[in-house]
mmCIF file of N, CA and C in Angstrom:
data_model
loop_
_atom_site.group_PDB
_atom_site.id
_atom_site.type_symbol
_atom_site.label_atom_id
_atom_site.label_comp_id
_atom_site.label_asym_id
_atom_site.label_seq_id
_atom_site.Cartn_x
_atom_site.Cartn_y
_atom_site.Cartn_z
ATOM 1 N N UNK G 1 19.942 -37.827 -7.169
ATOM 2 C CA UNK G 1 20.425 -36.765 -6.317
ATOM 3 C C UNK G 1 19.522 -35.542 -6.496
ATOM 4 N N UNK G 2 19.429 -34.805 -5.151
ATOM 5 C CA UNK G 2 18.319 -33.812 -5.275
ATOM 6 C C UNK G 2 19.132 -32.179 -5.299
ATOM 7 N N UNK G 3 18.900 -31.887 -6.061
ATOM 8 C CA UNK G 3 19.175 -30.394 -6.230
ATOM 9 C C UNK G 3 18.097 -29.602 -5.356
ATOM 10 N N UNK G 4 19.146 -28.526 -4.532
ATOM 11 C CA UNK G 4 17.912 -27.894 -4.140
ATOM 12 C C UNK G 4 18.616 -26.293 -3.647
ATOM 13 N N UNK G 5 17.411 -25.427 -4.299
ATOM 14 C CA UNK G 5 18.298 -23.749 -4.740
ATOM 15 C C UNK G 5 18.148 -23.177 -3.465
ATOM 16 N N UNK G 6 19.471 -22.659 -2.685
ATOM 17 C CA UNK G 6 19.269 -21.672 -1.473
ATOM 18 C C UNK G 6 18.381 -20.223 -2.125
ATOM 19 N N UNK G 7 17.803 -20.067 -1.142
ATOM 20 C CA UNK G 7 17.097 -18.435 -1.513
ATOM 21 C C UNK G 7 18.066 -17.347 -1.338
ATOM 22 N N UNK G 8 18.388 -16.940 -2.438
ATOM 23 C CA UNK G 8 19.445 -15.410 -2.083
ATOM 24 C C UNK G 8 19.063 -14.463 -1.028
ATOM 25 N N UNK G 9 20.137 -14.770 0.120
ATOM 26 C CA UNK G 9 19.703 -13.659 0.887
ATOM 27 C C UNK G 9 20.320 -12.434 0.609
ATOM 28 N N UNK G 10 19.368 -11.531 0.993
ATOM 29 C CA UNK G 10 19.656 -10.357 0.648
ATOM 30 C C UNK G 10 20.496 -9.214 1.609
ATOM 31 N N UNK G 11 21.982 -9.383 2.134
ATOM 32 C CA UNK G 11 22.490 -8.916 3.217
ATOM 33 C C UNK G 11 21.990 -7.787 3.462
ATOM 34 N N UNK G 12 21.566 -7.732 4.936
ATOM 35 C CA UNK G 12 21.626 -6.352 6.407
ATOM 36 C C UNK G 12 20.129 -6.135 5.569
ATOM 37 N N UNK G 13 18.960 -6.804 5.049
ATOM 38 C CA UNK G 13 17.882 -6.139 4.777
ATOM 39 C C UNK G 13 16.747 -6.749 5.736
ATOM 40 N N UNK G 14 16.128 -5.411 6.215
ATOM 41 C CA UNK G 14 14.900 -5.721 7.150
ATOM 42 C C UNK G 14 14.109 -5.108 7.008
ATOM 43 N N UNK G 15 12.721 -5.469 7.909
ATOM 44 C CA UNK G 15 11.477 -5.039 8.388
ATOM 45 C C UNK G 15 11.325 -4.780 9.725
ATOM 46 N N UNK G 16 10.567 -3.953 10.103
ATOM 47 C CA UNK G 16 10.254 -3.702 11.628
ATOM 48 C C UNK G 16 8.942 -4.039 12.134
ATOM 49 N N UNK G 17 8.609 -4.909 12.709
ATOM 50 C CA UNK G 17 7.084 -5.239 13.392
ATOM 51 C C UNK G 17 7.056 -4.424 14.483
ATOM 52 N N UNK G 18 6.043 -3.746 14.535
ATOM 53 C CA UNK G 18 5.523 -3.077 15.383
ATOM 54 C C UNK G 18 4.084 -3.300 16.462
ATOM 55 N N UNK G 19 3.789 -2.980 17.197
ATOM 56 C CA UNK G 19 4.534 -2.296 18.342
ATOM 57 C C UNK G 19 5.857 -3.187 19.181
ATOM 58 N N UNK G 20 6.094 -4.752 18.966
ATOM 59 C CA UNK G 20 6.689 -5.538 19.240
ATOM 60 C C UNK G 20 7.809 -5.046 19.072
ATOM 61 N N UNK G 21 8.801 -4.248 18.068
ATOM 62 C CA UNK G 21 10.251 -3.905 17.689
ATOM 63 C C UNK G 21 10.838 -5.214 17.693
ATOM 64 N N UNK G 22 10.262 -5.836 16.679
ATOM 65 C CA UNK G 22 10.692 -7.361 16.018
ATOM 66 C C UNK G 22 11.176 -7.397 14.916
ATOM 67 N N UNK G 23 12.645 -7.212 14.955
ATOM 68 C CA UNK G 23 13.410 -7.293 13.279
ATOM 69 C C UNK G 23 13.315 -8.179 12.662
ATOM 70 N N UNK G 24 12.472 -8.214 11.296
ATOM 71 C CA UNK G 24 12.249 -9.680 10.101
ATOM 72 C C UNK G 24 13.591 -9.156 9.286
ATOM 73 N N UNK G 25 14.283 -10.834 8.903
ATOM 74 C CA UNK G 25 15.065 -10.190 7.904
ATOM 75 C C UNK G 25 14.501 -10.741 6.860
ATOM 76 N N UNK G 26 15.003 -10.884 5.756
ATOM 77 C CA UNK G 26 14.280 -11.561 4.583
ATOM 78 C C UNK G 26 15.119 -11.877 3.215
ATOM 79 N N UNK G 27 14.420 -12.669 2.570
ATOM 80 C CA UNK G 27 14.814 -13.174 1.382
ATOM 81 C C UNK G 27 15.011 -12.345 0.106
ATOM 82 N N UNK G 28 15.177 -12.111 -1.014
ATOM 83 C CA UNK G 28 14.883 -11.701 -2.544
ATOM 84 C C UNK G 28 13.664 -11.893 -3.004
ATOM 85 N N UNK G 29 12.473 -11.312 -2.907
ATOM 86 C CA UNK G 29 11.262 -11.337 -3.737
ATOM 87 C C UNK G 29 10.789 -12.042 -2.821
ATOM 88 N N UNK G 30 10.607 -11.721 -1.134
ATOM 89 C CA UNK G 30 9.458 -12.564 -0.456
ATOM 90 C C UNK G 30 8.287 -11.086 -0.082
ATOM 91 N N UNK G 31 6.963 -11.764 -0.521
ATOM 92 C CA UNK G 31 6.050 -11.032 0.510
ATOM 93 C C UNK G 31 6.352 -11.027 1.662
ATOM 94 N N UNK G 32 5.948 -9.330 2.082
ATOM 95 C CA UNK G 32 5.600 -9.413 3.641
ATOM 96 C C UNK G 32 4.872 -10.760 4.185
ATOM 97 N N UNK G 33 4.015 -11.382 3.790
ATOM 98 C CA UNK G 33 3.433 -12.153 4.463
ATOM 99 C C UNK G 33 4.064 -13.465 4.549
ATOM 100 N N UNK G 34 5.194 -13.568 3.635
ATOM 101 C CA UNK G 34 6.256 -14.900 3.347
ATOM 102 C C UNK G 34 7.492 -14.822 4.366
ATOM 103 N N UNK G 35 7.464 -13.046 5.017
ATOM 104 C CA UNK G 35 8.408 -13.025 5.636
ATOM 105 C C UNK G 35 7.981 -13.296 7.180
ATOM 106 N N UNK G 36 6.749 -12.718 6.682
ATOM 107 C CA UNK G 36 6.274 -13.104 8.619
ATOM 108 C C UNK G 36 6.100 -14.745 9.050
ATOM 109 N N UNK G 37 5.563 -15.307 8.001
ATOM 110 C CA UNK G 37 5.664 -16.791 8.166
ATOM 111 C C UNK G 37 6.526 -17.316 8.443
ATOM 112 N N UNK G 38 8.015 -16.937 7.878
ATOM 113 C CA UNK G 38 9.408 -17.665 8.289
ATOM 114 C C UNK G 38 9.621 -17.204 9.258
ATOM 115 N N UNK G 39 9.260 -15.977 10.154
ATOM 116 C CA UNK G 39 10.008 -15.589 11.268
ATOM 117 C C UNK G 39 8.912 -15.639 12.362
ATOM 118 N N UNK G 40 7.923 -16.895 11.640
ATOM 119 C CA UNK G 40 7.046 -17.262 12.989
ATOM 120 C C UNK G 40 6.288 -16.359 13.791
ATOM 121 N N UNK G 41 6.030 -15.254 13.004
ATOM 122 C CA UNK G 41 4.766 -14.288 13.276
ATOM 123 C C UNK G 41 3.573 -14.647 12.876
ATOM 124 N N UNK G 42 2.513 -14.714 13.769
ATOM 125 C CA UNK G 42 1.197 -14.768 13.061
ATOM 126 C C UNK G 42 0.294 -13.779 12.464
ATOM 127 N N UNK G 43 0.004 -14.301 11.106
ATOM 128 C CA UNK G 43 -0.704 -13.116 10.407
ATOM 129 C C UNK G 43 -1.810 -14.134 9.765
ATOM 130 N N UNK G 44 -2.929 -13.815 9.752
ATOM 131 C CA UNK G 44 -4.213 -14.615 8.955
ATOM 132 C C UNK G 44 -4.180 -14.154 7.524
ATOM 133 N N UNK G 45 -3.937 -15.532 6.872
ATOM 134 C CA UNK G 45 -3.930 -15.701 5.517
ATOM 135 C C UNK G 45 -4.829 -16.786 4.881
ATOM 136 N N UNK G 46 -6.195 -16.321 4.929
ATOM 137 C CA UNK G 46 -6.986 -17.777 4.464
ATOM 138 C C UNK G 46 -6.998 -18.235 3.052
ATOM 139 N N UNK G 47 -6.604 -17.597 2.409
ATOM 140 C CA UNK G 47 -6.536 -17.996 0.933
ATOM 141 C C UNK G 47 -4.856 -18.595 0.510
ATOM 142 N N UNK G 48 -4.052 -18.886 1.576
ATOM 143 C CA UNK G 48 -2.892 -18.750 1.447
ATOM 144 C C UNK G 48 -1.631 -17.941 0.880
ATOM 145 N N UNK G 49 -2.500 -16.591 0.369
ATOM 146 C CA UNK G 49 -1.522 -15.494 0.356
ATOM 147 C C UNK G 49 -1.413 -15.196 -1.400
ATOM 148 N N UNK G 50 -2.840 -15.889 -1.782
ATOM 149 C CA UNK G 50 -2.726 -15.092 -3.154
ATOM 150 C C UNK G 50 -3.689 -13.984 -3.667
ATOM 151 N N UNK G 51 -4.282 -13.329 -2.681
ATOM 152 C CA UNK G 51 -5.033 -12.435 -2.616
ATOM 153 C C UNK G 51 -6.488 -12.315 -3.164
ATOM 154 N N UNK G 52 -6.991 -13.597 -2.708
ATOM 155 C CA UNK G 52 -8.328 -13.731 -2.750
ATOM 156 C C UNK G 52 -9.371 -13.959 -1.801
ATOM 157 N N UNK G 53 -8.332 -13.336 -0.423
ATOM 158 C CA UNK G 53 -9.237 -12.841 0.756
ATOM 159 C C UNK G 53 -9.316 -11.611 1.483
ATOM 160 N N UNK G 54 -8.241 -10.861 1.381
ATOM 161 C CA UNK G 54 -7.784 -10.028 2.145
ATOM 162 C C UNK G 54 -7.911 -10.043 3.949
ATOM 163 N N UNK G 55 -7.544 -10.806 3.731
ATOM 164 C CA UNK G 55 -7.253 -11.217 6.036
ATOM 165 C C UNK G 55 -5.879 -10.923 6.429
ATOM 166 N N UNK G 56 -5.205 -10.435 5.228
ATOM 167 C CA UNK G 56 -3.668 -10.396 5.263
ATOM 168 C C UNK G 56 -3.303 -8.948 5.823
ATOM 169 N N UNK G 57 -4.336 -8.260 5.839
ATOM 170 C CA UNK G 57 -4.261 -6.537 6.058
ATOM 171 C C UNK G 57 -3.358 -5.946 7.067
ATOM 172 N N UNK G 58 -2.216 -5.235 6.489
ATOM 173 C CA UNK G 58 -1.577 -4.497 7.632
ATOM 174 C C UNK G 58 -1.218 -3.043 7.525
ATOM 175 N N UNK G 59 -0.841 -2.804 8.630
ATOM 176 C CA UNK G 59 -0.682 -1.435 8.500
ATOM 177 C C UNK G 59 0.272 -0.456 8.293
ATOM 178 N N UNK G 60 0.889 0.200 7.266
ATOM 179 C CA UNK G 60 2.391 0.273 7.213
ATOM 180 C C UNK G 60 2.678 1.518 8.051
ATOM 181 N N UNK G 61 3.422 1.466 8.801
ATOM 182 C CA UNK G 61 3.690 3.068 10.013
ATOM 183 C C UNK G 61 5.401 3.689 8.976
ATOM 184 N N UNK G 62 6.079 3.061 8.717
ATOM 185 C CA UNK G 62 6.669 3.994 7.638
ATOM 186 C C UNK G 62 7.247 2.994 6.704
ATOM 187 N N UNK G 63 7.618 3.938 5.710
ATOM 188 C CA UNK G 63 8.350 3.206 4.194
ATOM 189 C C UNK G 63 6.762 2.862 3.053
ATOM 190 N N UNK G 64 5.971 3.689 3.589
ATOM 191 C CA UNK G 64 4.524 2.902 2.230
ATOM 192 C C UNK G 64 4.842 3.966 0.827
ATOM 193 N N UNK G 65 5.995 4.444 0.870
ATOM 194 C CA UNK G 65 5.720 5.392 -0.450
ATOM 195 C C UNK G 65 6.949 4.119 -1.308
ATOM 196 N N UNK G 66 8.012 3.309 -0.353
ATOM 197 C CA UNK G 66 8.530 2.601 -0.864
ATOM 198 C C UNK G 66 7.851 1.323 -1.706
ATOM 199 N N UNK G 67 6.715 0.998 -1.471
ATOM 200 C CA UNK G 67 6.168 0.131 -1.881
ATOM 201 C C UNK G 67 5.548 0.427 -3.218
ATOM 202 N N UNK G 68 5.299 1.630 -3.755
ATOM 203 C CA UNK G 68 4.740 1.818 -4.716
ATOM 204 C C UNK G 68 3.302 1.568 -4.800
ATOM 205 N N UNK G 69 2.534 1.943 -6.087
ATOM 206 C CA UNK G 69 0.350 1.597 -6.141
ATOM 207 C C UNK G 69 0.719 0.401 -5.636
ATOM 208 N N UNK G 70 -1.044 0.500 -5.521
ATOM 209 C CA UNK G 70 -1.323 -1.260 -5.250
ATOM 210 C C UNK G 70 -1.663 -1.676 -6.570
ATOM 211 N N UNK G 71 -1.469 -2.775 -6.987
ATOM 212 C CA UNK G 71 -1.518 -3.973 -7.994
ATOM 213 C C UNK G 71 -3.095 -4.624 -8.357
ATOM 214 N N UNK G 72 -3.871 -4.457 -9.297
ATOM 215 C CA UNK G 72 -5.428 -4.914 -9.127
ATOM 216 C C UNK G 72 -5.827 -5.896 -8.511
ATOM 217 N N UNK G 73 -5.332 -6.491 -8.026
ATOM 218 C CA UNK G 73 -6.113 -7.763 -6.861
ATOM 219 C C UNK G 73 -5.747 -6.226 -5.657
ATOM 220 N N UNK G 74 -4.969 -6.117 -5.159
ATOM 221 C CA UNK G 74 -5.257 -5.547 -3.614
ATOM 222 C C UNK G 74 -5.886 -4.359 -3.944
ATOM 223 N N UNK G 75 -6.021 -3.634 -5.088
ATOM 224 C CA UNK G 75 -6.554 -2.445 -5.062
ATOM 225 C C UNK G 75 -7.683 -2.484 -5.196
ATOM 226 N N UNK G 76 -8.616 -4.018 -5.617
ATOM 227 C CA UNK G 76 -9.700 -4.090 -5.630
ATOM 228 C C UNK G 76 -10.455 -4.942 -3.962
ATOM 229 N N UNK G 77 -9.296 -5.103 -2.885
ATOM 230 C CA UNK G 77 -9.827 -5.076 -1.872
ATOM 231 C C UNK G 77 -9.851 -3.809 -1.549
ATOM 232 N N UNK G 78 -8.898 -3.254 -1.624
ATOM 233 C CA UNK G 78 -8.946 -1.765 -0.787
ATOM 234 C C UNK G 78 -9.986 -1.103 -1.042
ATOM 235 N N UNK G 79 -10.465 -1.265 -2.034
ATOM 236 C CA UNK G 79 -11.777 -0.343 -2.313
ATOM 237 C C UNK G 79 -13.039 -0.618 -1.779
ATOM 238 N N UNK G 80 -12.998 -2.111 -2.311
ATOM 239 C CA UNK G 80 -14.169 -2.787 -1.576
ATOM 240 C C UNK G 80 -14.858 -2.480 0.078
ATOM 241 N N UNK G 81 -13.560 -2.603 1.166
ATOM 242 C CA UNK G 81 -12.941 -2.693 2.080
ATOM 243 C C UNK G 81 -12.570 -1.147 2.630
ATOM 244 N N UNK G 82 -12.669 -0.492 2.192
ATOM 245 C CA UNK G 82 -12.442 1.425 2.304
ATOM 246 C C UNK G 82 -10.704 0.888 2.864
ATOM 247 N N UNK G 83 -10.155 0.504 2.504
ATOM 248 C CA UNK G 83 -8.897 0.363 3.261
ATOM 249 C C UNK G 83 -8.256 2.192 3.435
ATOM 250 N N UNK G 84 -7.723 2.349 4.505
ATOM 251 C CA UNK G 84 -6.890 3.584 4.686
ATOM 252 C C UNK G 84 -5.588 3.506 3.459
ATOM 253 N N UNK G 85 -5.052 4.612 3.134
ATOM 254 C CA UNK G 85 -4.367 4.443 1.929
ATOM 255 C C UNK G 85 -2.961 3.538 2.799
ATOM 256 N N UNK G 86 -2.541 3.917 3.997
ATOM 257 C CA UNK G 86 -1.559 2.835 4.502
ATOM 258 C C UNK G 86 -1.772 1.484 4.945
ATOM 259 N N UNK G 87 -3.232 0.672 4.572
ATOM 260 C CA UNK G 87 -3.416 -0.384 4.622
ATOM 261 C C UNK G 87 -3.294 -0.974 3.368
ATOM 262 N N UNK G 88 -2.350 -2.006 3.523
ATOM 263 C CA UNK G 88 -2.270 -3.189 2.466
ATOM 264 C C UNK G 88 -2.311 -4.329 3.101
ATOM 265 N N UNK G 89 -2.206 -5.296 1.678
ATOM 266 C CA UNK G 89 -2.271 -6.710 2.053
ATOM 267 C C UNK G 89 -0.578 -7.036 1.929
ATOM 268 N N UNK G 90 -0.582 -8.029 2.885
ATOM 269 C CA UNK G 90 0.759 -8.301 3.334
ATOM 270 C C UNK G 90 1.339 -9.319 1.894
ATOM 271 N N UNK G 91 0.069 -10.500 1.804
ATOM 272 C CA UNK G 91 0.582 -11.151 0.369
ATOM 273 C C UNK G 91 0.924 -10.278 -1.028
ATOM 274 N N UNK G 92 0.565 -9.296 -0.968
ATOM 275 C CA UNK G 92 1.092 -8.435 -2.174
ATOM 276 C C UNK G 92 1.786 -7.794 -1.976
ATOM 277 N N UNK G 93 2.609 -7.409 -1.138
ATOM 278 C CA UNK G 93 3.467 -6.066 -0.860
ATOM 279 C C UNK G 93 4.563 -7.018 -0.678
ATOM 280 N N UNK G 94 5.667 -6.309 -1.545
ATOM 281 C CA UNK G 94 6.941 -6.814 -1.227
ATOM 282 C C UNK G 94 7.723 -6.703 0.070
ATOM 283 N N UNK G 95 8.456 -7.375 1.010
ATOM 284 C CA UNK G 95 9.499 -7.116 1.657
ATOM 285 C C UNK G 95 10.108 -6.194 1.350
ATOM 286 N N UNK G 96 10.284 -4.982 2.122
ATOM 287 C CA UNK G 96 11.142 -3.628 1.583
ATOM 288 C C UNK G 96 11.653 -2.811 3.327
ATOM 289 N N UNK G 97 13.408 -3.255 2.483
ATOM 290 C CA UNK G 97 14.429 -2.565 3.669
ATOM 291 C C UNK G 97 13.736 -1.711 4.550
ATOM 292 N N UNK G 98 13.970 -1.472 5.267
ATOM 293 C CA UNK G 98 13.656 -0.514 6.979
ATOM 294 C C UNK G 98 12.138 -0.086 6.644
ATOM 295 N N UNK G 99 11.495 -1.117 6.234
ATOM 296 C CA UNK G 99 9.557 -0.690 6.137
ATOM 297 C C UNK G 99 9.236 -0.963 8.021
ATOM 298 N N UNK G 100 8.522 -0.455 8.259
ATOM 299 C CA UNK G 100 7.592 -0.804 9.701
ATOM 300 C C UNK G 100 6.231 -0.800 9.564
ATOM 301 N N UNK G 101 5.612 -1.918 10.010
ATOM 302 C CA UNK G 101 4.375 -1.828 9.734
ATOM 303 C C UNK G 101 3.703 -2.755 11.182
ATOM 304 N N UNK G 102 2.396 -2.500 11.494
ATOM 305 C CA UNK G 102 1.509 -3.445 12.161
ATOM 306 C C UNK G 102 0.380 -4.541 11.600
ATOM 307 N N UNK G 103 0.375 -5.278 12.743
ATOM 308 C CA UNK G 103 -0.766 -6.447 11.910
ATOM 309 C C UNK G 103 -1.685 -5.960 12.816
#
């Protein structure tokens, strides 16, 4: 017999895609980029989302102070990359309540 763990959802919590006004809801501890995948948004992830490409780049239009620094893998694209300080990578940034961002 197969055991198999539901993902805690996390009630009334979302994201806003923009310019689309496309509500993601999401899981407990999914990347942005884990959330766009389940809700069948396309976002380019060639490394599959462990941050050893940065193709994941988006743009956060509000909630980026919620996210906190970036983490040394994305902070060493951003630099590389001149990223704007509201560009991150979607595989590193957590899912976070009423964030809006563009791809």
């Amino acid at each position: 017999m197969f055991w198999f763990r539901k993902k805690k959802q996390v009630p009334n919590q979302y994201m806003v895609l923009r310019p689309q006004d496309k509500t993601l809801y999401f899981d407990k501890d999914q990347s942005i980029l884990e959330t766009c995948i389940e809700n069948q948004i396309e976002i380019d992830h060639s490394c599959g989302g462990n941050g050893s490409c940065g193709t994941c780049k988006i743009n956060i239009l509000k909630g980026l102070e919620l996210l906190g620094p970036r983490e040394d893998i994305e902070l060493e694209w951003a630099e590389e990359r001149s990223f704007k300080e509201s560009e991150r990578l979607a595989c590193q940034c957590p899912s976070t309540h009423k964030l809006e961002f563009e791809i």
